Amino acid sequence: QKEVEQDPGPLSVPEGAIVSLNCTYSNSAFQYFMWYRQYSRKGPELLMYTYSSGNKEDGRFTAQVDKSSKYISLFIRDSQPSDSATYLCAMGRGAQKLVFGQGTRLTINP
Amino acid sequence: DTAVSQTPKYLVTQMGNDKSIKCEQNLGHDTMYWYKQDSKKFLKIMFSYNNKELIINETVPNRFSPKSPDKAHLNLHINSLELGDSAVYFCASSGEGATDTQYFGPGTRLTVL
């Protein structure tokens, strides 16, 4: 079993839909949780960063961490075609040694 | 102003050759990383350097050797390239704190023929 599991998709939704992306993990020592967005042929860029449990909101993006279930989520509201990318979850005991999920490829259709 | 830059962007080479990838960051960060992303998009850490010292060394063949001439640069040298080394290699950097986030370079797409 991988330390971090993420459905690779692909996931295709219409513009304006609410998107839900998820990861599960097995290491209860993880404290730092991130979501990265990676456009085709580009490097990952940090989207959201959460420490421990709880929710964090930034514009149209909301990150949730449920440590009791070892489950993290990223919600995208009012999705736009420019949100089409691969979304990678990442986590670790510290922010330096991160374990990444496989990434979910998301397409928002106009 | 590119924060984390890598050269070359593309690298095509024959099996058995030796090649290097260079990385530079102008963010003033103390920690730099090398990651490998395979064809299935799995991104795995290979090495991490803090202020020119190796701090993370995952299970990577000895053919891979990182070199950090100063804290703004971390180069990756690969000896005796194999077909399985074909991947995209990303450099990243972060501040010294345990909570500091990582910033990635644009990647180097290595193809071994």
PDB file of C-alpha atoms in Angstrom:
ATOM      1  CA  GLN A   1       0.000   0.000   0.000  1.00  0.00           C
ATOM      2  CA  LYS A   2       1.327   3.440  -0.939  1.00  0.00           C
ATOM      3  CA  GLU A   3       1.836   5.950   1.822  1.00  0.00           C
ATOM      4  CA  VAL A   4      -0.357   8.465  -0.020  1.00  0.00           C
ATOM      5  CA  GLU A   5      -3.190   7.424  -2.321  1.00  0.00           C
ATOM      6  CA  GLN A   6      -4.739   9.727  -4.891  1.00  0.00           C
ATOM      7  CA  ASP A   7      -7.086   8.825  -7.722  1.00  0.00           C
ATOM      8  CA  PRO A   8      -5.290   9.809 -10.947  1.00  0.00           C
ATOM      9  CA  GLY A   9      -8.550  10.441 -12.788  1.00  0.00           C
ATOM     10  CA  PRO A  10      -8.918  11.870 -15.340  1.00  0.00           C
ATOM     11  CA  LEU A  11     -11.730  14.024 -14.012  1.00  0.00           C
ATOM     12  CA  SER A  12     -13.750  16.136 -16.412  1.00  0.00           C
ATOM     13  CA  VAL A  13     -16.412  18.631 -15.269  1.00  0.00           C
ATOM     14  CA  PRO A  14     -18.314  21.543 -16.832  1.00  0.00           C
ATOM     15  CA  GLU A  15     -17.306  25.121 -16.153  1.00  0.00           C
ATOM     16  CA  GLY A  16     -18.853  26.472 -12.974  1.00  0.00           C
ATOM     17  CA  ALA A  17     -19.068  23.088 -11.245  1.00  0.00           C
ATOM     18  CA  ILE A  18     -17.734  22.406  -7.771  1.00  0.00           C
ATOM     19  CA  VAL A  19     -14.742  20.090  -7.921  1.00  0.00           C
ATOM     20  CA  SER A  20     -13.727  17.787  -5.099  1.00  0.00           C
ATOM     21  CA  LEU A  21     -10.243  16.239  -5.069  1.00  0.00           C
ATOM     22  CA  ASN A  22      -9.127  13.843  -2.365  1.00  0.00           C
ATOM     23  CA  CYS A  23      -6.181  11.952  -0.932  1.00  0.00           C
ATOM     24  CA  THR A  24      -5.873   9.343   1.769  1.00  0.00           C
ATOM     25  CA  TYR A  25      -2.732   8.540   3.679  1.00  0.00           C
ATOM     26  CA  SER A  26      -1.472   5.933   6.096  1.00  0.00           C
ATOM     27  CA  ASN A  27       1.184   7.714   8.179  1.00  0.00           C
ATOM     28  CA  SER A  28      -0.435   9.230  11.264  1.00  0.00           C
ATOM     29  CA  ALA A  29       2.718  11.280  11.913  1.00  0.00           C
ATOM     30  CA  PHE A  30       2.011  13.573   8.949  1.00  0.00           C
ATOM     31  CA  GLN A  31       1.339  17.115  10.118  1.00  0.00           C
ATOM     32  CA  TYR A  32       1.848  19.233   7.008  1.00  0.00           C
ATOM     33  CA  PHE A  33      -0.541  18.985   4.087  1.00  0.00           C
ATOM     34  CA  MET A  34      -0.247  20.740   0.764  1.00  0.00           C
ATOM     35  CA  TRP A  35      -1.939  20.909  -2.580  1.00  0.00           C
ATOM     36  CA  TYR A  36       0.119  21.669  -5.636  1.00  0.00           C
ATOM     37  CA  ARG A  37      -1.168  22.507  -9.112  1.00  0.00           C
ATOM     38  CA  GLN A  38       0.855  21.414 -12.116  1.00  0.00           C
ATOM     39  CA  TYR A  39       0.106  22.636 -15.598  1.00  0.00           C
ATOM     40  CA  SER A  40       1.234  20.540 -18.524  1.00  0.00           C
ATOM     41  CA  ARG A  41       5.023  20.629 -18.978  1.00  0.00           C
ATOM     42  CA  LYS A  42       5.485  22.942 -15.988  1.00  0.00           C
ATOM     43  CA  GLY A  43       6.714  22.555 -12.431  1.00  0.00           C
ATOM     44  CA  PRO A  44       4.282  22.111  -9.516  1.00  0.00           C
ATOM     45  CA  GLU A  45       3.176  25.335  -7.841  1.00  0.00           C
ATOM     46  CA  LEU A  46       1.872  25.537  -4.291  1.00  0.00           C
ATOM     47  CA  LEU A  47      -1.855  26.142  -4.074  1.00  0.00           C
ATOM     48  CA  MET A  48      -2.787  25.497  -0.455  1.00  0.00           C
ATOM     49  CA  TYR A  49      -0.906  24.681   2.743  1.00  0.00           C
ATOM     50  CA  THR A  50      -2.486  23.389   5.951  1.00  0.00           C
ATOM     51  CA  TYR A  51      -0.928  22.426   9.226  1.00  0.00           C
ATOM     52  CA  SER A  52      -2.665  19.654  11.213  1.00  0.00           C
ATOM     53  CA  SER A  53      -6.442  19.364  10.995  1.00  0.00           C
ATOM     54  CA  GLY A  54      -9.050  21.849   9.893  1.00  0.00           C
ATOM     55  CA  ASN A  55     -10.129  23.918   6.953  1.00  0.00           C
ATOM     56  CA  LYS A  56      -8.430  26.652   5.023  1.00  0.00           C
ATOM     57  CA  GLU A  57     -10.020  28.857   2.410  1.00  0.00           C
ATOM     58  CA  ASP A  58      -8.371  30.986  -0.251  1.00  0.00           C
ATOM     59  CA  GLY A  59     -10.673  32.511  -2.837  1.00  0.00           C
ATOM     60  CA  ARG A  60     -12.377  29.722  -4.749  1.00  0.00           C
ATOM     61  CA  PHE A  61     -10.220  27.045  -3.094  1.00  0.00           C
ATOM     62  CA  THR A  62     -10.864  25.270   0.200  1.00  0.00           C
ATOM     63  CA  ALA A  63      -8.559  22.674   1.721  1.00  0.00           C
ATOM     64  CA  GLN A  64      -9.777  20.294   4.412  1.00  0.00           C
ATOM     65  CA  VAL A  65      -7.779  17.927   6.580  1.00  0.00           C
ATOM     66  CA  ASP A  66      -9.375  15.168   8.642  1.00  0.00           C
ATOM     67  CA  LYS A  67      -6.563  13.536  10.558  1.00  0.00           C
ATOM     68  CA  SER A  68      -8.863  11.080  12.308  1.00  0.00           C
ATOM     69  CA  SER A  69      -9.799   9.603   8.936  1.00  0.00           C
ATOM     70  CA  LYS A  70      -6.399  10.291   7.339  1.00  0.00           C
ATOM     71  CA  TYR A  71      -8.181  12.072   4.529  1.00  0.00           C
ATOM     72  CA  ILE A  72      -7.578  15.419   2.875  1.00  0.00           C
ATOM     73  CA  SER A  73      -9.653  17.264   0.314  1.00  0.00           C
ATOM     74  CA  LEU A  74      -9.405  20.225  -2.018  1.00  0.00           C
ATOM     75  CA  PHE A  75     -12.596  21.912  -3.208  1.00  0.00           C
ATOM     76  CA  ILE A  76     -12.704  24.266  -6.154  1.00  0.00           C
ATOM     77  CA  ARG A  77     -15.804  26.436  -6.444  1.00  0.00           C
ATOM     78  CA  ASP A  78     -16.992  28.056  -9.677  1.00  0.00           C
ATOM     79  CA  SER A  79     -14.408  26.083 -11.626  1.00  0.00           C
ATOM     80  CA  GLN A  80     -12.832  27.769 -14.657  1.00  0.00           C
ATOM     81  CA  PRO A  81     -11.138  26.332 -17.751  1.00  0.00           C
ATOM     82  CA  SER A  82      -7.899  27.831 -16.405  1.00  0.00           C
ATOM     83  CA  ASP A  83      -8.179  25.416 -13.456  1.00  0.00           C
ATOM     84  CA  SER A  84      -7.503  22.529 -15.850  1.00  0.00           C
ATOM     85  CA  ALA A  85      -4.299  20.959 -14.567  1.00  0.00           C
ATOM     86  CA  THR A  86      -2.968  18.058 -12.522  1.00  0.00           C
ATOM     87  CA  TYR A  87      -3.499  18.508  -8.786  1.00  0.00           C
ATOM     88  CA  LEU A  88      -1.000  16.837  -6.480  1.00  0.00           C
ATOM     89  CA  CYS A  89      -1.495  16.361  -2.783  1.00  0.00           C
ATOM     90  CA  ALA A  90       1.653  16.321  -0.673  1.00  0.00           C
ATOM     91  CA  MET A  91       2.242  15.735   3.008  1.00  0.00           C
ATOM     92  CA  GLY A  92       4.915  15.070   5.589  1.00  0.00           C
ATOM     93  CA  ARG A  93       5.993  15.159   9.201  1.00  0.00           C
ATOM     94  CA  GLY A  94       7.789  18.347   8.282  1.00  0.00           C
ATOM     95  CA  ALA A  95       7.464  20.498   5.199  1.00  0.00           C
ATOM     96  CA  GLN A  96      10.855  19.399   3.902  1.00  0.00           C
ATOM     97  CA  LYS A  97      10.468  15.665   3.341  1.00  0.00           C
ATOM     98  CA  LEU A  98       7.186  15.500   1.448  1.00  0.00           C
ATOM     99  CA  VAL A  99       5.396  12.454   0.094  1.00  0.00           C
ATOM    100  CA  PHE A 100       3.328  13.202  -2.979  1.00  0.00           C
ATOM    101  CA  GLY A 101       0.191  11.589  -4.314  1.00  0.00           C
ATOM    102  CA  GLN A 102       0.073  10.503  -7.926  1.00  0.00           C
ATOM    103  CA  GLY A 103      -1.873  13.575  -8.953  1.00  0.00           C
ATOM    104  CA  THR A 104      -5.398  13.922 -10.354  1.00  0.00           C
ATOM    105  CA  ARG A 105      -5.718  15.230 -13.882  1.00  0.00           C
ATOM    106  CA  LEU A 106      -8.601  17.708 -14.007  1.00  0.00           C
ATOM    107  CA  THR A 107     -10.254  19.196 -17.101  1.00  0.00           C
ATOM    108  CA  ILE A 108     -12.835  21.983 -16.873  1.00  0.00           C
ATOM    109  CA  ASN A 109     -14.939  22.113 -20.031  1.00  0.00           C
ATOM    110  CA  PRO A 110     -16.229  25.533 -21.210  1.00  0.00           C
TER     111      PRO A 110
ATOM    112  CA  ASP B   1      12.848  36.925 -12.732  1.00  0.00           C
ATOM    113  CA  THR B   2      12.807  33.137 -12.485  1.00  0.00           C
ATOM    114  CA  ALA B   3      12.872  31.986  -8.858  1.00  0.00           C
ATOM    115  CA  VAL B   4      14.111  28.425  -9.482  1.00  0.00           C
ATOM    116  CA  SER B   5      15.709  27.742 -12.851  1.00  0.00           C
ATOM    117  CA  GLN B   6      17.019  24.560 -14.410  1.00  0.00           C
ATOM    118  CA  THR B   7      19.127  23.816 -17.458  1.00  0.00           C
ATOM    119  CA  PRO B   8      18.711  22.198 -19.829  1.00  0.00           C
ATOM    120  CA  LYS B   9      14.957  22.003 -20.283  1.00  0.00           C
ATOM    121  CA  TYR B  10      15.241  18.928 -22.498  1.00  0.00           C
ATOM    122  CA  LEU B  11      17.971  16.316 -22.589  1.00  0.00           C
ATOM    123  CA  VAL B  12      18.092  13.414 -25.026  1.00  0.00           C
ATOM    124  CA  THR B  13      21.000  11.039 -24.738  1.00  0.00           C
ATOM    125  CA  GLN B  14      22.163   7.487 -25.302  1.00  0.00           C
ATOM    126  CA  MET B  15      22.334   4.747 -22.704  1.00  0.00           C
ATOM    127  CA  GLY B  16      25.662   4.639 -20.930  1.00  0.00           C
ATOM    128  CA  ASN B  17      26.385   8.357 -21.246  1.00  0.00           C
ATOM    129  CA  ASP B  18      27.043  10.720 -18.335  1.00  0.00           C
ATOM    130  CA  LYS B  19      25.010  13.930 -18.075  1.00  0.00           C
ATOM    131  CA  SER B  20      24.447  16.829 -15.687  1.00  0.00           C
ATOM    132  CA  ILE B  21      21.456  19.014 -14.889  1.00  0.00           C
ATOM    133  CA  LYS B  22      21.962  22.397 -13.271  1.00  0.00           C
ATOM    134  CA  CYS B  23      19.694  24.207 -10.846  1.00  0.00           C
ATOM    135  CA  GLU B  24      19.850  27.715  -9.454  1.00  0.00           C
ATOM    136  CA  GLN B  25      17.545  29.593  -7.099  1.00  0.00           C
ATOM    137  CA  ASN B  26      17.493  33.322  -6.418  1.00  0.00           C
ATOM    138  CA  LEU B  27      15.090  33.187  -3.468  1.00  0.00           C
ATOM    139  CA  GLY B  28      17.798  33.217  -0.808  1.00  0.00           C
ATOM    140  CA  HIS B  29      16.656  29.791   0.377  1.00  0.00           C
ATOM    141  CA  ASP B  30      18.881  27.490   2.399  1.00  0.00           C
ATOM    142  CA  THR B  31      17.435  24.166   1.285  1.00  0.00           C
ATOM    143  CA  MET B  32      17.357  22.689  -2.200  1.00  0.00           C
ATOM    144  CA  TYR B  33      15.941  19.437  -3.530  1.00  0.00           C
ATOM    145  CA  TRP B  34      15.935  17.100  -6.478  1.00  0.00           C
ATOM    146  CA  TYR B  35      12.777  15.204  -7.398  1.00  0.00           C
ATOM    147  CA  LYS B  36      12.050  12.637 -10.089  1.00  0.00           C
ATOM    148  CA  GLN B  37       8.619  12.514 -11.760  1.00  0.00           C
ATOM    149  CA  ASP B  38       7.956   9.359 -13.743  1.00  0.00           C
ATOM    150  CA  SER B  39       5.583   8.847 -16.648  1.00  0.00           C
ATOM    151  CA  LYS B  40       2.685   8.188 -14.255  1.00  0.00           C
ATOM    152  CA  LYS B  41       3.261  11.577 -12.619  1.00  0.00           C
ATOM    153  CA  PHE B  42       4.613  10.178  -9.356  1.00  0.00           C
ATOM    154  CA  LEU B  43       6.861  12.820  -7.853  1.00  0.00           C
ATOM    155  CA  LYS B  44       9.507  11.389  -5.529  1.00  0.00           C
ATOM    156  CA  ILE B  45      12.203  13.132  -3.586  1.00  0.00           C
ATOM    157  CA  MET B  46      15.747  12.059  -4.382  1.00  0.00           C
ATOM    158  CA  PHE B  47      18.012  14.415  -2.451  1.00  0.00           C
ATOM    159  CA  SER B  48      17.912  17.460  -0.254  1.00  0.00           C
ATOM    160  CA  TYR B  49      20.729  19.844   0.637  1.00  0.00           C
ATOM    161  CA  ASN B  50      20.711  22.439   3.385  1.00  0.00           C
ATOM    162  CA  ASN B  51      23.354  25.112   3.033  1.00  0.00           C
ATOM    163  CA  LYS B  52      25.528  22.832   0.899  1.00  0.00           C
ATOM    164  CA  GLU B  53      25.151  19.802   3.188  1.00  0.00           C
ATOM    165  CA  LEU B  54      23.273  16.641   2.243  1.00  0.00           C
ATOM    166  CA  ILE B  55      20.305  16.127   4.590  1.00  0.00           C
ATOM    167  CA  ILE B  56      18.005  13.778   2.668  1.00  0.00           C
ATOM    168  CA  ASN B  57      19.239  10.939   0.503  1.00  0.00           C
ATOM    169  CA  GLU B  58      16.485   8.587  -0.544  1.00  0.00           C
ATOM    170  CA  THR B  59      17.136   5.186  -2.068  1.00  0.00           C
ATOM    171  CA  VAL B  60      18.740   6.407  -5.259  1.00  0.00           C
ATOM    172  CA  PRO B  61      21.394   4.513  -7.274  1.00  0.00           C
ATOM    173  CA  ASN B  62      24.988   5.618  -6.737  1.00  0.00           C
ATOM    174  CA  ARG B  63      25.032   6.692 -10.373  1.00  0.00           C
ATOM    175  CA  PHE B  64      23.203   9.826  -9.227  1.00  0.00           C
ATOM    176  CA  SER B  65      25.396  12.339  -7.466  1.00  0.00           C
ATOM    177  CA  PRO B  66      24.225  15.776  -6.364  1.00  0.00           C
ATOM    178  CA  LYS B  67      26.708  18.601  -5.986  1.00  0.00           C
ATOM    179  CA  SER B  68      26.124  21.917  -4.271  1.00  0.00           C
ATOM    180  CA  PRO B  69      28.880  24.464  -4.978  1.00  0.00           C
ATOM    181  CA  ASP B  70      27.022  27.093  -2.934  1.00  0.00           C
ATOM    182  CA  LYS B  71      23.605  27.364  -1.336  1.00  0.00           C
ATOM    183  CA  ALA B  72      22.050  28.885  -4.452  1.00  0.00           C
ATOM    184  CA  HIS B  73      23.027  25.990  -6.705  1.00  0.00           C
ATOM    185  CA  LEU B  74      22.363  22.258  -6.672  1.00  0.00           C
ATOM    186  CA  ASN B  75      23.454  20.246  -9.679  1.00  0.00           C
ATOM    187  CA  LEU B  76      22.641  16.638 -10.463  1.00  0.00           C
ATOM    188  CA  HIS B  77      25.165  14.429 -12.223  1.00  0.00           C
ATOM    189  CA  ILE B  78      24.091  11.070 -13.589  1.00  0.00           C
ATOM    190  CA  ASN B  79      26.605   8.430 -14.655  1.00  0.00           C
ATOM    191  CA  SER B  80      26.013   5.494 -16.989  1.00  0.00           C
ATOM    192  CA  LEU B  81      22.485   6.501 -17.917  1.00  0.00           C
ATOM    193  CA  GLU B  82      19.872   3.741 -18.184  1.00  0.00           C
ATOM    194  CA  LEU B  83      16.531   3.585 -19.970  1.00  0.00           C
ATOM    195  CA  GLY B  84      14.740   3.694 -16.612  1.00  0.00           C
ATOM    196  CA  ASP B  85      16.280   7.082 -15.852  1.00  0.00           C
ATOM    197  CA  SER B  86      13.980   8.662 -18.433  1.00  0.00           C
ATOM    198  CA  ALA B  87      11.748  11.029 -16.469  1.00  0.00           C
ATOM    199  CA  VAL B  88      11.245  14.677 -15.637  1.00  0.00           C
ATOM    200  CA  TYR B  89      13.627  15.913 -12.968  1.00  0.00           C
ATOM    201  CA  PHE B  90      12.552  18.854 -10.825  1.00  0.00           C
ATOM    202  CA  CYS B  91      14.665  21.036  -8.642  1.00  0.00           C
ATOM    203  CA  ALA B  92      13.012  22.824  -5.713  1.00  0.00           C
ATOM    204  CA  SER B  93      14.023  25.105  -2.876  1.00  0.00           C
ATOM    205  CA  SER B  94      12.634  26.186   0.482  1.00  0.00           C
ATOM    206  CA  GLY B  95      13.550  28.302   3.458  1.00  0.00           C
ATOM    207  CA  GLU B  96      15.295  26.813   6.462  1.00  0.00           C
ATOM    208  CA  GLY B  97      12.245  26.461   8.679  1.00  0.00           C
ATOM    209  CA  ALA B  98      10.518  23.099   9.002  1.00  0.00           C
ATOM    210  CA  THR B  99       7.310  24.738   7.838  1.00  0.00           C
ATOM    211  CA  ASP B 100       8.694  26.539   4.825  1.00  0.00           C
ATOM    212  CA  THR B 101       7.092  25.552   1.551  1.00  0.00           C
ATOM    213  CA  GLN B 102       8.903  24.327  -1.510  1.00  0.00           C
ATOM    214  CA  TYR B 103       9.129  26.171  -4.800  1.00  0.00           C
ATOM    215  CA  PHE B 104       9.729  24.107  -7.894  1.00  0.00           C
ATOM    216  CA  GLY B 105      11.684  24.753 -11.047  1.00  0.00           C
ATOM    217  CA  PRO B 106      10.255  24.135 -14.532  1.00  0.00           C
ATOM    218  CA  GLY B 107      11.742  20.647 -14.837  1.00  0.00           C
ATOM    219  CA  THR B 108      14.249  18.899 -17.106  1.00  0.00           C
ATOM    220  CA  ARG B 109      12.796  16.232 -19.368  1.00  0.00           C
ATOM    221  CA  LEU B 110      15.410  13.496 -19.720  1.00  0.00           C
ATOM    222  CA  THR B 111      15.030  10.874 -22.423  1.00  0.00           C
ATOM    223  CA  VAL B 112      17.483   7.995 -22.543  1.00  0.00           C
ATOM    224  CA  LEU B 113      17.552   6.093 -25.840  1.00  0.00           C
TER     225      LEU B 113
END
